[in-house]
Amino acid sequence: MTKRYAVVLAAGQGKRMKSKLYKVLHPVAGKPMVEHVLNQLNEVELEKTVTVVGFGAEKVTEHVGNDSEFVLQEEQLGTGHAVMQAEDLLKDKEGTTIVVAGDTPLITTETYRELFARHEEAGASATLLTAKTDSPDGYGRVIRNEQGEVERVVEHKDANEGERLVTEINTATYCFDNKKLFEALQNVSNQNAQGEYYLPDVIGILRKQGEKIAAYVTPDFDETMGINDRVALAEANKVMKKRINEQHLRNGAAILDPDHTYIDAGVVIEPDAVIHPGTVLKGDTVIKADAEIGPNSEITNCHIGEGTVVKQSVAADSHIGDRVKIGPFAHIRPASNIGSDAKIGNFVEIKKTDLGDSSKVSHLSYIGDAQVGSNVNVGCGTITVNYDGKNKHLTTIEDDAFIGCNSNLIAPVTIGKGSYVAAGSTINKDVPEDALSIARARQSNKEGYASKLKDRNN
Ligand code: UD1
Ligand code: CA
């Protein structure tokens, strides 16, 4: 079988993005564009993948370091010049090299495979991936002769009026006979509108040498979209959103309004989970079967257990067990671990807290830096006073404890197993197991005093 290689072009700055962030690192569905490219590409069996980096080289290599080798393009002199940087690693290899731009994040493994297959079947020296569109502005146009054979590619800025009417565009994805690619690159010049060494010029050069040029016209222009500015980035996110949501629907997740549900690539959702509108699922999130999320919830890097319900809430970097009820309007902050059958109700904030099975924090509380056992009831308005202005301290609440409403637990402090804290207490000493602790001013009633006060004020 023919050996296969890949070169990914990711050295450009992306001026048209008007951004501090290097273009290929802009996320589509939460994942940098170039990572999409490498992930899809690496599903094809490749001998070697070389990514050309330049602007933001360190950051780019950080993101895709495991998926590719790197070469540095110190000056961005064009896409042809970029491929030349891989010369030392590749030029002597027999086989097929696919070249892909780092800013076409929507192309799928299937399309890459199909392009390789067609290229190898045709025995071509180069095979272009092309697409047809009614708005070809900005793209290189594929120029064919009267027999319909590809002659060359002309960049938009170099094209004459007639050429600009061509609706078949170069997607910047190609398969080449590897050795012929590097030979032809020697002959690419920078005599053009942008003063750059264009990779697509290789097509015209090979054609003039009598080499066979093939083209695979994809039926799906959307997939080949090149992202040069934020308008295209927004469009790509839309396309990717639809693709991801449809995939989850096919797998059995109930996404009620896919147009208003935003799920990062890589999120796992099990069948019969229900996702309501306005839900954003980010990072490495897993939603187990029969869970119900939203409306209007944002979950980042969380495990959400089976049958758990999260309404109008925000949760990050936490593990949430089965059959938990969260919200509406709760905030689960990082490093929390919520046991099964627990409840976290309205306007409750939880941070860096283990909450045991069947424990409840139902209303208006802040529980931070706490170890809470199982079957604990934390009354409305309870606060862990975890911060002394300098350090954070731990609150421990053991199994079966009952914390009355509006209590302050001044950490470090331990509330013993099965104990009671009376409502309104400010607790700054440990409460022993099975004790009732009352820490508030004693109430005194002055009989008949109210009418006396009224008389005095008249
Ligand atoms: C390129 C193609 C155009 C095609 C379009 C499809 C060329 C000359 N033109 O145009 O025919 O229709 O893609 O999307 O190739 N890059 C480098 N080093 C450089 C220049 C660019 O690594 O010196 C990288 C960029 O980071 C980017 C990719 O190559 O990921 C494409 O470059 P870009 O400037 O976006 O090319 P387009 O003008 O879009
Ligand atoms: Ca581009």
CSV table of C-alpha atoms in Angstrom, one decimal, residues 244-406:
chain,number,residue,atom,x,y,z
A,244,ILE,CA,-22.5,17.7,16.9
A,245,ASN,CA,-26.1,18.1,18.0
A,246,GLU,CA,-27.3,15.7,15.2
A,247,GLN,CA,-24.7,13.2,16.3
A,248,HIS,CA,-26.0,13.3,19.9
A,249,LEU,CA,-29.6,13.0,18.6
A,250,ARG,CA,-28.7,10.0,16.6
A,251,ASN,CA,-27.1,8.5,19.7
A,252,GLY,CA,-30.3,8.9,21.6
A,253,ALA,CA,-29.9,12.1,23.5
A,254,ALA,CA,-33.0,14.3,23.6
A,255,ILE,CA,-31.9,17.7,22.5
A,256,LEU,CA,-35.1,19.7,22.5
A,257,ASP,CA,-34.0,22.7,20.6
A,258,PRO,CA,-30.8,22.0,18.7
A,259,ASP,CA,-30.5,25.5,17.4
A,260,HIS,CA,-30.1,26.8,20.9
A,261,THR,CA,-27.9,24.2,22.5
A,262,TYR,CA,-24.2,24.5,22.4
A,263,ILE,CA,-22.1,21.4,23.0
A,264,ASP,CA,-18.3,21.2,22.7
A,265,ALA,CA,-16.7,18.6,20.6
A,266,GLY,CA,-15.8,15.8,23.0
A,267,VAL,CA,-18.7,16.0,25.3
A,268,VAL,CA,-20.3,12.6,26.0
A,269,ILE,CA,-24.1,12.3,26.4
A,270,GLU,CA,-25.8,9.0,27.0
A,271,PRO,CA,-29.2,8.0,25.6
A,272,ASP,CA,-32.4,9.4,27.1
A,273,ALA,CA,-30.6,12.4,28.7
A,274,VAL,CA,-32.7,15.5,28.1
A,275,ILE,CA,-31.0,18.7,27.1
A,276,HIS,CA,-33.3,21.8,27.3
A,277,PRO,CA,-32.8,25.0,25.3
A,278,GLY,CA,-30.1,27.5,26.3
A,279,THR,CA,-27.8,24.8,27.6
A,280,VAL,CA,-24.0,25.1,27.1
A,281,LEU,CA,-22.0,21.9,27.7
A,282,LYS,CA,-18.2,22.5,27.6
A,283,GLY,CA,-14.9,20.7,27.9
A,284,ASP,CA,-14.7,17.1,29.1
A,285,THR,CA,-18.3,16.9,30.3
A,286,VAL,CA,-20.2,13.6,30.6
A,287,ILE,CA,-23.9,13.5,30.9
A,288,LYS,CA,-25.2,10.1,32.0
A,289,ALA,CA,-28.5,8.5,30.9
A,290,ASP,CA,-31.8,10.1,31.9
A,291,ALA,CA,-30.2,13.2,33.3
A,292,GLU,CA,-32.0,16.4,32.5
A,293,ILE,CA,-30.0,19.6,31.9
A,294,GLY,CA,-31.4,23.2,31.5
A,295,PRO,CA,-33.0,25.3,30.4
A,296,ASN,CA,-30.2,27.9,30.5
A,297,SER,CA,-27.5,26.0,32.2
A,298,GLU,CA,-23.7,26.0,31.7
A,299,ILE,CA,-21.8,22.8,32.5
A,300,THR,CA,-18.0,22.8,32.1
A,301,ASN,CA,-15.8,19.7,32.7
A,302,CYS,CA,-18.4,17.9,34.9
A,303,HIS,CA,-19.6,14.4,35.3
A,304,ILE,CA,-23.4,14.5,35.7
A,305,GLY,CA,-24.8,11.2,37.0
A,306,GLU,CA,-27.8,9.2,35.9
A,307,GLY,CA,-31.2,10.8,36.4
A,308,THR,CA,-29.7,14.0,37.8
A,309,VAL,CA,-31.6,17.2,37.1
A,310,VAL,CA,-29.8,20.5,36.7
A,311,LYS,CA,-32.1,23.5,36.1
A,312,GLN,CA,-30.9,27.1,35.3
A,313,SER,CA,-27.6,26.5,36.9
A,314,VAL,CA,-23.8,26.7,36.4
A,315,ALA,CA,-21.4,23.9,37.3
A,316,ALA,CA,-17.7,23.5,36.6
A,317,ASP,CA,-14.9,20.9,37.2
A,318,SER,CA,-17.0,18.8,39.5
A,319,HIS,CA,-18.4,15.3,39.9
A,320,ILE,CA,-22.1,15.1,40.5
A,321,GLY,CA,-23.7,11.7,41.4
A,322,ASP,CA,-26.9,10.0,40.3
A,323,ARG,CA,-30.5,11.4,40.9
A,324,VAL,CA,-29.2,14.7,42.3
A,325,LYS,CA,-31.4,17.7,42.1
A,326,ILE,CA,-29.7,21.0,41.3
A,327,GLY,CA,-31.2,24.5,41.0
A,328,PRO,CA,-32.9,26.5,39.8
A,329,PHE,CA,-30.1,29.1,40.1
A,330,ALA,CA,-27.4,27.1,41.8
A,331,HIS,CA,-23.6,27.5,41.3
A,332,ILE,CA,-21.3,24.4,41.7
A,333,ARG,CA,-17.8,25.7,41.6
A,334,PRO,CA,-14.6,23.6,40.9
A,335,ALA,CA,-13.5,20.6,42.9
A,336,SER,CA,-16.8,19.7,44.3
A,337,ASN,CA,-18.1,16.1,44.6
A,338,ILE,CA,-21.8,15.8,45.1
A,339,GLY,CA,-23.1,12.4,46.2
A,340,SER,CA,-26.1,10.6,44.8
A,341,ASP,CA,-29.6,11.6,45.8
A,342,ALA,CA,-28.3,14.9,47.1
A,343,LYS,CA,-30.1,18.2,46.6
A,344,ILE,CA,-28.7,21.6,45.9
A,345,GLY,CA,-31.5,24.2,45.7
A,346,ASN,CA,-32.2,27.8,44.8
A,347,PHE,CA,-29.4,30.3,45.2
A,348,VAL,CA,-26.9,27.9,46.7
A,349,GLU,CA,-23.2,28.2,46.0
A,350,ILE,CA,-21.0,25.2,46.5
A,351,LYS,CA,-17.2,25.3,46.2
A,352,LYS,CA,-14.5,22.7,46.7
A,353,THR,CA,-16.9,20.6,48.8
A,354,ASP,CA,-17.7,17.0,49.2
A,355,LEU,CA,-21.4,16.6,49.8
A,356,GLY,CA,-22.4,13.0,50.8
A,357,ASP,CA,-25.2,10.9,49.5
A,358,SER,CA,-28.7,12.2,50.3
A,359,SER,CA,-27.5,15.4,51.8
A,360,LYS,CA,-29.5,18.6,51.2
A,361,VAL,CA,-28.6,22.2,50.9
A,362,SER,CA,-31.9,23.5,49.7
A,363,HIS,CA,-31.9,27.3,49.9
A,364,LEU,CA,-29.7,30.3,49.9
A,365,SER,CA,-26.4,28.9,51.2
A,366,TYR,CA,-22.7,29.2,50.7
A,367,ILE,CA,-20.8,26.0,51.3
A,368,GLY,CA,-17.1,26.2,50.5
A,369,ASP,CA,-14.1,24.2,51.6
A,370,ALA,CA,-16.3,21.7,53.3
A,371,GLN,CA,-16.5,17.9,53.9
A,372,VAL,CA,-20.2,17.1,54.4
A,373,GLY,CA,-21.2,13.6,55.2
A,374,SER,CA,-24.3,11.8,54.1
A,375,ASN,CA,-27.9,12.5,55.1
A,376,VAL,CA,-27.0,15.9,56.3
A,377,ASN,CA,-29.6,18.7,56.2
A,378,VAL,CA,-28.1,22.2,55.8
A,379,GLY,CA,-30.9,24.7,56.6
A,380,CYS,CA,-31.7,27.8,54.5
A,381,GLY,CA,-29.2,30.6,54.6
A,382,THR,CA,-26.3,28.6,56.2
A,383,ILE,CA,-22.8,29.8,55.5
A,384,THR,CA,-19.4,28.2,55.9
A,385,VAL,CA,-17.2,31.1,57.1
A,386,ASN,CA,-14.2,29.6,55.3
A,387,TYR,CA,-12.0,32.7,54.8
A,388,ASP,CA,-10.2,34.7,57.5
A,389,GLY,CA,-8.9,37.3,55.0
A,390,LYS,CA,-5.7,35.3,54.5
A,391,ASN,CA,-6.3,31.6,54.5
A,392,LYS,CA,-9.2,29.2,53.7
A,393,HIS,CA,-10.2,26.7,56.4
A,394,LEU,CA,-12.1,23.5,56.3
A,395,THR,CA,-15.6,22.9,57.7
A,396,THR,CA,-16.5,19.3,58.5
A,397,ILE,CA,-20.1,18.2,58.9
A,398,GLU,CA,-20.5,14.6,59.8
A,399,ASP,CA,-23.3,12.2,58.7
A,400,ASP,CA,-26.9,12.8,59.8
A,401,ALA,CA,-26.2,16.3,61.2
A,402,PHE,CA,-28.8,18.9,61.0
A,403,ILE,CA,-27.8,22.6,60.6
A,404,GLY,CA,-30.6,25.0,61.5
A,405,CYS,CA,-31.4,27.9,59.2
A,406,ASN,CA,-29.2,31.0,59.0
